mmCIF file of C-alpha atoms in Angstrom:
data_model
loop_
_atom_site.group_PDB
_atom_site.id
_atom_site.type_symbol
_atom_site.label_atom_id
_atom_site.label_comp_id
_atom_site.label_asym_id
_atom_site.label_seq_id
_atom_site.Cartn_x
_atom_site.Cartn_y
_atom_site.Cartn_z
ATOM 1 C CA MET A 16 74.968 10.649 83.401
ATOM 2 C CA LYS A 17 77.734 11.332 85.920
ATOM 3 C CA ARG A 18 79.943 12.647 83.126
ATOM 4 C CA ALA A 19 77.180 15.043 81.974
ATOM 5 C CA VAL A 20 76.792 16.339 85.527
ATOM 6 C CA ARG A 21 80.562 16.837 85.894
ATOM 7 C CA ILE A 22 80.756 18.811 82.644
ATOM 8 C CA ALA A 23 77.713 20.880 83.600
ATOM 9 C CA LEU A 24 79.368 21.697 86.930
ATOM 10 C CA LEU A 25 82.538 22.597 85.057
ATOM 11 C CA LEU A 26 80.633 25.045 82.879
ATOM 12 C CA GLY A 27 79.129 26.562 86.000
ATOM 13 C CA ALA A 28 82.638 27.096 87.378
ATOM 14 C CA ILE A 29 83.715 28.728 84.104
ATOM 15 C CA VAL A 30 80.784 31.113 84.235
ATOM 16 C CA ALA A 31 81.356 31.887 87.887
ATOM 17 C CA SER A 32 85.041 32.598 87.302
ATOM 18 C CA LEU A 33 84.107 35.510 85.075
ATOM 19 C CA ALA A 34 81.741 37.024 87.628
ATOM 20 C CA PHE A 35 79.086 37.179 84.955
ATOM 21 C CA ALA A 36 76.112 39.479 85.256
ATOM 22 C CA GLY A 37 72.811 38.259 83.863
ATOM 23 C CA GLY A 38 71.349 39.574 80.641
ATOM 24 C CA ALA A 39 69.065 38.858 77.743
ATOM 25 C CA LEU A 40 69.945 36.202 75.223
ATOM 26 C CA ALA A 41 72.343 37.608 72.642
ATOM 27 C CA ALA A 42 72.255 37.478 68.866
ATOM 28 C CA TYR A 43 75.291 35.276 68.790
ATOM 29 C CA THR A 44 76.291 32.535 66.326
ATOM 30 C CA PRO A 45 79.978 31.526 66.608
ATOM 31 C CA LYS A 46 81.520 28.977 64.277
ATOM 32 C CA LEU A 47 84.653 26.901 64.811
ATOM 33 C CA VAL A 48 86.703 25.256 62.044
ATOM 34 C CA VAL A 49 89.879 23.224 62.655
ATOM 35 C CA SER A 50 92.181 21.827 59.982
ATOM 36 C CA HIS A 51 95.515 20.000 59.934
ATOM 37 C CA ASP A 52 98.288 19.414 57.451
ATOM 38 C CA PRO A 53 99.079 16.545 57.387
ATOM 39 C CA LEU A 54 95.736 15.059 58.382
ATOM 40 C CA ALA A 55 96.943 11.675 59.579
ATOM 41 C CA PRO A 56 97.235 9.745 62.861
ATOM 42 C CA GLN A 57 100.102 11.188 64.906
ATOM 43 C CA GLY A 58 100.505 13.932 62.315
ATOM 44 C CA GLY A 59 102.125 17.160 63.446
ATOM 45 C CA GLY A 60 102.931 20.098 61.230
ATOM 46 C CA LYS A 61 100.326 22.807 60.723
ATOM 47 C CA THR A 62 97.094 23.413 62.611
ATOM 48 C CA ASP A 63 94.643 26.161 61.652
ATOM 49 C CA ILE A 64 92.019 27.168 64.220
ATOM 50 C CA SER A 65 89.360 29.536 62.869
ATOM 51 C CA VAL A 66 86.636 31.267 64.868
ATOM 52 C CA SER A 67 84.018 33.420 63.174
ATOM 53 C CA PHE A 68 80.864 35.346 64.041
ATOM 54 C CA ASP A 69 78.108 36.995 62.073
ATOM 55 C CA GLN A 70 79.017 40.625 61.532
ATOM 56 C CA ASN A 71 75.813 41.693 63.302
ATOM 57 C CA ASP A 72 76.391 39.465 66.338
ATOM 58 C CA ASP A 73 76.935 41.029 69.724
ATOM 59 C CA ALA A 74 80.587 41.694 70.532
ATOM 60 C CA THR A 75 82.607 38.811 71.971
ATOM 61 C CA ALA A 76 83.909 39.000 75.535
ATOM 62 C CA ARG A 77 85.639 35.648 75.827
ATOM 63 C CA VAL A 78 86.419 32.525 73.812
ATOM 64 C CA LEU A 79 87.527 29.202 75.251
ATOM 65 C CA ILE A 80 88.722 26.545 72.793
ATOM 66 C CA TYR A 81 89.329 22.926 73.746
ATOM 67 C CA ALA A 82 91.533 20.720 71.565
ATOM 68 C CA ALA A 83 89.897 17.305 71.343
ATOM 69 C CA PRO A 84 90.858 14.573 73.829
ATOM 70 C CA GLY A 85 93.720 12.455 72.526
ATOM 71 C CA TYR A 86 95.871 15.290 71.223
ATOM 72 C CA THR A 87 99.384 15.868 72.478
ATOM 73 C CA GLY A 88 101.527 18.898 71.833
ATOM 74 C CA SER A 89 104.298 21.368 72.540
ATOM 75 C CA LEU A 90 102.991 24.762 73.620
ATOM 76 C CA GLY A 91 106.146 26.800 73.094
ATOM 77 C CA SER A 92 108.709 28.411 75.406
ATOM 78 C CA PRO A 93 109.149 32.144 76.099
ATOM 79 C CA GLY A 94 110.469 33.975 73.054
ATOM 80 C CA GLN A 95 109.471 31.234 70.619
ATOM 81 C CA ALA A 96 107.256 31.971 67.615
ATOM 82 C CA VAL A 97 104.466 29.384 67.504
ATOM 83 C CA GLY A 98 102.686 30.704 64.414
ATOM 84 C CA THR A 99 100.831 33.641 62.953
ATOM 85 C CA ALA A 100 97.365 35.102 63.380
ATOM 86 C CA GLU A 101 95.015 36.922 61.067
ATOM 87 C CA ALA A 102 91.660 38.438 61.872
ATOM 88 C CA GLN A 103 88.838 40.612 60.587
ATOM 89 C CA VAL A 104 87.550 43.335 62.905
ATOM 90 C CA LEU A 105 85.018 46.124 62.805
ATOM 91 C CA THR A 106 86.320 49.426 64.151
ATOM 92 C CA SER A 107 85.084 52.892 65.000
ATOM 93 C CA ILE A 108 86.863 53.991 61.815
ATOM 94 C CA ALA A 109 85.057 51.397 59.661
ATOM 95 C CA PRO A 110 81.983 50.291 61.650
ATOM 96 C CA THR A 111 80.372 48.331 58.795
ATOM 97 C CA GLN A 112 83.361 47.114 56.779
ATOM 98 C CA PRO A 113 85.696 44.585 58.457
ATOM 99 C CA ILE A 114 89.376 45.412 58.150
ATOM 100 C CA PRO A 115 92.171 42.821 58.208
ATOM 101 C CA VAL A 116 94.700 42.573 61.017
ATOM 102 C CA LYS A 117 97.557 40.113 61.261
ATOM 103 C CA GLY A 118 100.782 39.398 63.092
ATOM 104 C CA ALA A 119 102.982 36.867 64.809
ATOM 105 C CA ILE A 120 102.055 34.624 67.729
ATOM 106 C CA MET A 121 104.873 34.624 70.284
ATOM 107 C CA ALA A 122 105.121 32.549 73.443
ATOM 108 C CA ASP A 123 105.960 34.575 76.552
ATOM 109 C CA ASP A 124 106.668 34.024 80.244
ATOM 110 C CA PRO A 125 103.333 33.253 81.983
ATOM 111 C CA SER A 126 104.559 34.853 85.235
ATOM 112 C CA LYS A 127 104.384 38.269 83.528
ATOM 113 C CA TYR A 128 100.619 37.984 83.058
ATOM 114 C CA THR A 129 99.273 36.878 86.434
ATOM 115 C CA VAL A 130 96.989 39.898 86.895
ATOM 116 C CA PRO A 131 95.268 39.868 83.475
ATOM 117 C CA ALA A 132 95.232 36.076 83.572
ATOM 118 C CA THR A 133 93.312 36.093 86.838
ATOM 119 C CA SER A 134 90.854 38.618 85.436
ATOM 120 C CA CYS A 135 90.267 36.502 82.324
ATOM 121 C CA THR A 136 90.397 32.930 83.580
ATOM 122 C CA GLY A 137 90.159 33.134 87.355
ATOM 123 C CA SER A 138 93.658 31.673 87.717
ATOM 124 C CA PRO A 139 97.021 33.498 87.788
ATOM 125 C CA THR A 140 99.006 30.516 86.506
ATOM 126 C CA HIS A 141 98.936 28.832 83.101
ATOM 127 C CA THR A 142 101.017 26.317 81.200
ATOM 128 C CA ALA A 143 101.872 28.914 78.538
ATOM 129 C CA VAL A 144 100.928 32.371 77.336
ATOM 130 C CA TRP A 145 100.834 33.300 73.667
ATOM 131 C CA ILE A 146 100.791 36.936 72.585
ATOM 132 C CA LEU A 147 98.978 37.727 69.345
ATOM 133 C CA GLN A 148 100.923 40.711 68.013
ATOM 134 C CA LEU A 149 98.318 42.209 65.696
ATOM 135 C CA GLU A 150 98.390 45.506 63.840
ATOM 136 C CA ALA A 151 95.380 47.517 62.676
ATOM 137 C CA ALA A 152 95.312 50.988 61.127
ATOM 138 C CA GLY A 153 98.890 51.595 62.251
ATOM 139 C CA GLN A 154 98.194 50.594 65.858
ATOM 140 C CA GLN A 155 99.373 47.459 67.593
ATOM 141 C CA LEU A 156 96.875 45.212 69.316
ATOM 142 C CA LEU A 157 98.522 42.839 71.789
ATOM 143 C CA VAL A 158 96.126 40.041 72.689
ATOM 144 C CA PRO A 159 97.211 37.451 75.291
ATOM 145 C CA ALA A 160 95.995 33.872 74.954
ATOM 146 C CA TYR A 161 96.223 31.676 78.058
ATOM 147 C CA ILE A 162 97.140 28.071 77.235
ATOM 148 C CA ASP A 163 96.722 25.065 79.522
ATOM 149 C CA ALA A 164 97.194 21.327 79.409
ATOM 150 C CA VAL A 165 93.940 19.923 80.806
ATOM 151 C CA THR A 166 94.312 17.426 83.622
ATOM 152 C CA ALA A 167 91.122 17.636 85.730
ATOM 153 C CA PRO A 168 89.019 14.538 84.895
ATOM 154 C CA ALA A 169 85.740 16.389 84.284
ATOM 155 C CA GLU A 170 87.340 18.994 82.048
ATOM 156 C CA ALA A 171 89.435 16.380 80.238
ATOM 157 C CA ALA A 172 86.179 15.031 78.813
ATOM 158 C CA LEU A 173 86.099 18.207 76.697
ATOM 159 C CA GLY A 174 89.716 18.325 75.630
ATOM 160 C CA SER A 175 93.402 17.798 76.212
ATOM 161 C CA PHE A 176 94.430 21.468 75.898
ATOM 162 C CA LYS A 177 92.551 24.742 76.122
ATOM 163 C CA ILE A 178 93.072 28.262 74.816
ATOM 164 C CA THR A 179 91.379 31.161 76.612
ATOM 165 C CA VAL A 180 91.186 34.680 75.191
ATOM 166 C CA CYS A 181 89.372 37.670 76.693
ATOM 167 C CA LEU A 182 88.644 40.747 74.599
ATOM 168 C CA PRO A 183 87.928 44.314 75.762
ATOM 169 C CA SER A 184 84.508 45.752 75.036
ATOM 170 C CA PRO A 185 84.152 47.790 71.845
ATOM 171 C CA TYR A 186 81.126 49.524 73.355
ATOM 172 C CA ILE A 187 83.097 51.755 75.707
ATOM 173 C CA PRO A 188 86.013 54.138 74.973
ATOM 174 C CA PRO A 189 89.622 52.926 75.260
ATOM 175 C CA SER A 190 90.161 55.460 78.063
ATOM 176 C CA ALA A 191 87.639 53.478 80.130
ATOM 177 C CA GLY A 192 89.231 50.125 79.320
ATOM 178 C CA GLY A 193 87.489 49.553 76.006
ATOM 179 C CA ALA A 194 88.964 48.078 72.840
ATOM 180 C CA THR A 195 91.566 50.024 70.859
ATOM 181 C CA LEU A 196 89.838 51.570 67.815
ATOM 182 C CA GLY A 197 86.599 50.114 69.149
ATOM 183 C CA ALA A 198 87.669 46.791 67.581
ATOM 184 C CA LYS A 199 84.961 44.135 67.455
ATOM 185 C CA LEU A 200 86.021 40.643 66.385
ATOM 186 C CA VAL A 201 84.371 39.187 63.276
ATOM 187 C CA SER A 202 86.775 36.324 62.601
ATOM 188 C CA ALA A 203 90.212 35.089 63.606
ATOM 189 C CA THR A 204 92.497 32.285 62.488
ATOM 190 C CA LEU A 205 95.503 30.958 64.360
ATOM 191 C CA HIS A 206 98.044 29.346 62.048
ATOM 192 C CA LEU A 207 100.087 27.180 64.424
ATOM 193 C CA ASN A 208 103.316 25.396 63.541
ATOM 194 C CA ASN A 209 104.343 22.153 65.274
ATOM 195 C CA VAL A 210 102.128 22.786 68.290
ATOM 196 C CA TYR A 211 99.579 19.952 68.190
ATOM 197 C CA VAL A 212 100.077 16.271 67.384
ATOM 198 C CA LEU A 213 96.980 14.370 66.316
ATOM 199 C CA PRO A 214 95.805 11.223 68.103
ATOM 200 C CA SER A 215 97.334 7.908 67.079
ATOM 201 C CA GLN A 216 94.068 6.139 66.196
ATOM 202 C CA ASN A 217 91.558 6.730 63.436
ATOM 203 C CA GLY A 218 88.310 8.301 64.579
ATOM 204 C CA GLU A 219 86.300 11.495 64.926
ATOM 205 C CA TYR A 220 87.826 14.050 67.297
ATOM 206 C CA PRO A 221 85.643 16.961 68.426
ATOM 207 C CA TRP A 222 87.016 20.385 69.317
ATOM 208 C CA THR A 223 84.792 22.642 71.422
ATOM 209 C CA LEU A 224 84.405 26.419 71.482
ATOM 210 C CA ILE A 225 82.639 28.104 74.387
ATOM 211 C CA ALA A 226 81.992 31.770 73.614
ATOM 212 C CA THR A 227 80.370 34.571 75.590
ATOM 213 C CA PRO A 228 79.272 38.012 74.357
ATOM 214 C CA TYR A 229 78.940 41.393 75.987
ATOM 215 C CA ASN A 230 75.631 43.030 76.732
ATOM 216 C CA VAL A 231 75.225 45.494 73.885
ATOM 217 C CA GLY A 232 76.456 48.983 74.675
ATOM 218 C CA THR A 233 78.268 47.963 77.863
ATOM 219 C CA ALA A 234 81.392 46.307 79.242
ATOM 220 C CA THR A 235 79.228 43.816 81.144
ATOM 221 C CA VAL A 236 79.551 40.176 80.117
ATOM 222 C CA ASN A 237 76.280 38.487 79.174
ATOM 223 C CA ALA A 238 76.267 35.039 80.804
ATOM 224 C CA ALA A 239 72.893 34.156 79.309
ATOM 225 C CA GLY A 240 74.370 34.560 75.825
ATOM 226 C CA THR A 241 77.032 31.860 76.303
ATOM 227 C CA VAL A 242 76.927 29.233 73.552
ATOM 228 C CA GLN A 243 79.164 26.512 72.188
ATOM 229 C CA ALA A 244 80.297 25.457 68.722
ATOM 230 C CA ARG A 245 81.905 22.184 67.704
ATOM 231 C CA ALA A 246 84.470 21.251 65.054
ATOM 232 C CA PHE A 247 84.990 17.592 64.176
ATOM 233 C CA VAL A 248 88.326 16.327 62.883
ATOM 234 C CA ARG A 249 88.008 12.983 61.123
ATOM 235 C CA LEU A 250 91.074 10.922 60.375
ATOM 236 C CA PRO A 251 92.667 9.446 58.492
ATOM 237 C CA VAL A 252 91.878 10.759 55.034
ATOM 238 C CA LEU A 253 92.948 8.291 52.348
ATOM 239 C CA LEU A 254 92.844 8.828 48.589
ATOM 240 C CA GLY A 255 93.736 5.714 46.615
ATOM 241 C CA LEU A 256 94.286 5.344 42.877
ATOM 242 C CA ARG A 257 94.954 2.438 40.522
ATOM 243 C CA ALA A 258 95.556 2.461 36.778
ATOM 244 C CA LYS A 259 95.304 -0.386 34.268
ATOM 245 C CA TYR A 260 95.866 -0.509 30.511
ATOM 246 C CA THR A 261 93.575 -2.685 28.405
ATOM 247 C CA LYS A 262 95.249 -3.717 25.143
ATOM 248 C CA LYS A 263 92.039 -4.736 23.402
ATOM 249 C CA THR A 264 90.359 -1.338 23.809
ATOM 250 C CA LYS A 265 93.598 0.657 23.980
ATOM 251 C CA THR A 266 92.396 2.497 27.065
ATOM 252 C CA TYR A 267 93.551 3.203 30.575
ATOM 253 C CA THR A 268 91.061 2.526 33.357
ATOM 254 C CA LEU A 269 91.521 4.500 36.568
ATOM 255 C CA THR A 270 89.805 3.442 39.777
ATOM 256 C CA GLY A 271 90.108 4.927 43.226
ATOM 257 C CA LYS A 272 88.424 5.672 46.506
ATOM 258 C CA LEU A 273 88.280 8.547 48.978
ATOM 259 C CA THR A 274 87.708 7.713 52.636
ATOM 260 C CA GLU A 275 87.493 9.777 55.795
ATOM 261 C CA ASN A 276 87.752 7.959 59.123
ATOM 262 C CA LEU A 277 87.672 4.748 57.022
ATOM 263 C CA GLN A 278 84.240 5.689 55.599
ATOM 264 C CA GLY A 279 83.655 6.471 51.928
ATOM 265 C CA LEU A 280 83.093 10.160 51.196
ATOM 266 C CA SER A 281 80.552 10.787 48.434
ATOM 267 C CA GLY A 282 79.914 13.747 46.154
ATOM 268 C CA VAL A 283 83.503 14.990 46.101
ATOM 269 C CA ALA A 284 85.095 16.314 42.928
ATOM 270 C CA VAL A 285 88.316 14.421 42.169
ATOM 271 C CA GLN A 286 90.777 16.069 39.824
ATOM 272 C CA ILE A 287 92.752 13.638 37.675
ATOM 273 C CA PHE A 288 96.240 14.717 36.642
ATOM 274 C CA SER A 289 98.216 12.868 33.986
ATOM 275 C CA GLY A 290 101.396 13.232 32.011
ATOM 276 C CA PRO A 291 104.386 11.506 30.385
ATOM 277 C CA SER A 292 106.364 11.588 33.655
ATOM 278 C CA ALA A 293 105.739 12.030 37.362
ATOM 279 C CA GLY A 294 107.179 15.545 37.162
ATOM 280 C CA LYS A 295 105.000 16.665 34.234
ATOM 281 C CA LEU A 296 101.425 16.202 35.359
ATOM 282 C CA LYS A 297 98.552 18.359 34.138
ATOM 283 C CA LYS A 298 94.890 18.368 35.092
ATOM 284 C CA THR A 299 92.982 16.412 32.476
ATOM 285 C CA LYS A 300 89.653 15.305 33.929
ATOM 286 C CA THR A 301 87.349 15.722 36.919
ATOM 287 C CA VAL A 302 85.196 12.908 38.292
ATOM 288 C CA THR A 303 82.903 12.704 41.316
ATOM 289 C CA THR A 304 82.948 10.105 44.069
ATOM 290 C CA GLY A 305 79.907 7.865 44.407
ATOM 291 C CA ALA A 306 78.041 6.734 47.505
ATOM 292 C CA SER A 307 80.917 4.533 48.689
ATOM 293 C CA GLY A 308 83.581 7.140 47.935
ATOM 294 C CA SER A 309 84.689 5.294 44.798
ATOM 295 C CA PHE A 310 85.384 6.839 41.391
ATOM 296 C CA SER A 311 86.530 5.624 37.989
ATOM 297 C CA LEU A 312 87.580 6.964 34.619
ATOM 298 C CA LYS A 313 88.480 5.504 31.223
ATOM 299 C CA ALA A 314 90.849 7.331 28.881
ATOM 300 C CA GLY A 315 92.787 6.579 25.757
ATOM 301 C CA ALA A 316 96.529 7.225 25.453
ATOM 302 C CA LYS A 317 99.289 6.455 22.994
ATOM 303 C CA LYS A 318 102.206 6.343 25.423
ATOM 304 C CA THR A 319 103.128 5.320 28.940
ATOM 305 C CA GLN A 320 101.219 7.564 31.346
ATOM 306 C CA TYR A 321 101.512 8.704 34.945
ATOM 307 C CA PHE A 322 98.384 9.548 36.931
ATOM 308 C CA GLN A 323 97.548 11.225 40.210
ATOM 309 C CA ALA A 324 94.229 12.076 41.900
ATOM 310 C CA ARG A 325 93.746 15.210 43.979
ATOM 311 C CA VAL A 326 90.892 16.578 46.100
ATOM 312 C CA ALA A 327 90.216 19.792 48.022
ATOM 313 C CA VAL A 328 87.285 19.431 50.412
ATOM 314 C CA PRO A 329 85.990 22.577 52.171
ATOM 315 C CA ALA A 330 84.652 22.739 55.718
ATOM 316 C CA ARG A 331 81.206 21.151 55.925
ATOM 317 C CA SER A 332 78.272 21.752 58.243
ATOM 318 C CA THR A 333 77.232 18.883 60.485
ATOM 319 C CA PRO A 334 74.845 18.411 63.418
ATOM 320 C CA CYS A 335 76.284 19.764 66.645
ATOM 321 C CA THR A 336 76.429 16.849 69.061
ATOM 322 C CA GLY A 337 78.103 16.291 72.422
ATOM 323 C CA GLY A 338 80.063 19.006 74.140
ATOM 324 C CA VAL A 339 78.712 20.701 77.245
ATOM 325 C CA PRO A 340 75.291 19.278 78.178
ATOM 326 C CA GLY A 341 72.529 21.864 78.230
ATOM 327 C CA LEU A 342 74.581 24.605 76.598
ATOM 328 C CA PRO A 343 73.089 25.834 73.299
ATOM 329 C CA CYS A 344 75.181 24.911 70.274
ATOM 330 C CA ALA A 345 75.386 27.476 67.491
ATOM 331 C CA SER A 346 77.092 25.345 64.831
ATOM 332 C CA GLY A 347 78.958 22.168 63.979
ATOM 333 C CA THR A 348 81.578 21.720 61.251
ATOM 334 C CA VAL A 349 83.728 18.955 59.791
ATOM 335 C CA ASP A 350 87.354 19.766 59.011
ATOM 336 C CA PRO A 351 88.413 20.850 55.517
ATOM 337 C CA PHE A 352 91.300 19.026 53.870
ATOM 338 C CA SER A 353 93.323 18.528 50.697
ATOM 339 C CA ALA A 354 94.734 15.182 49.632
ATOM 340 C CA LYS A 355 96.767 13.630 46.823
ATOM 341 C CA SER A 356 97.019 10.002 45.819
ATOM 342 C CA ALA A 357 100.282 8.286 45.086
ATOM 343 C CA THR A 358 101.404 8.786 41.500
ATOM 344 C CA VAL A 359 100.792 5.602 39.526
ATOM 345 C CA LYS A 360 102.341 4.507 36.243
ATOM 346 C CA THR A 361 100.795 2.358 33.534
ATOM 347 C CA ALA A 362 102.754 1.272 30.456
ATOM 348 C CA LYS A 363 101.200 0.093 27.221
ATOM 349 C CA HIS A 364 101.590 -3.595 26.479
ATOM 350 C CA LYS A 365 103.585 -4.217 23.332
#
């Protein structure tokens, strides 16, 4: 109960820091998806953070993304490239057809951004600042993202790091401080390299998005429209495979299991690759995991064979639980992933 109160008070401070003006509830349905490669305890490498909105949603004023508790990371030093970004935006040029924008994400000196940082987050100082160097219709869109390691106990219940981005209103002209080209965000993905390190233990790790729209037709932020979305990262993902040759029936029997956070994952298509050597594998069959995550396949073969199982699991919807108490939750997702088993060899018995 005390934790819920602390987080609720934290949300109140976030809202207050933006000097929100009241407004009607927005048509606003953000979605957050987080994926990692490799998806393993203490894995580093690549992290993709995707935020999306319905094209008809009200325009976004601010997004705040918390990496789940338990993560560690390196947020980059000034001048360092930490990844790339790609987005889809509606513009005054193409108001109904999203256009793609993309560019590098560069870390910069936080002391250069104290004024816009204060306007966006209420604080002039941040652990790091990333600049999304996007280009659209021949024009550059420089979007600062304010990055912080979270240390306050109440806020640490939501995450270990946070990313805050504020966007100009597409409802007013650029000359009045509005968005260049009237750009309204539809989706954005940050492809980060060697920034986050996953927790060391298996489990389910929730990321949290807190997003706030504008009042339609204005540059006034709509506090009443603030919602959250959650993305759950489950680790580890394990895909096992065994192969056995039966002389009597002259068949190979393959058995395996797919687990996520040590729980069997059912209904997943498993592609079986086989070939005369580990370097010459071709897709031969597809099987589906059962209720426990297990799968099996029998096949005949005349020679020694090598086998490997592969899966590609998309993001999945899940109930939105936890997060900020009392704040409406628009969506919950489970992380997408790809996995390969070890390559196994089975020789015929002479």
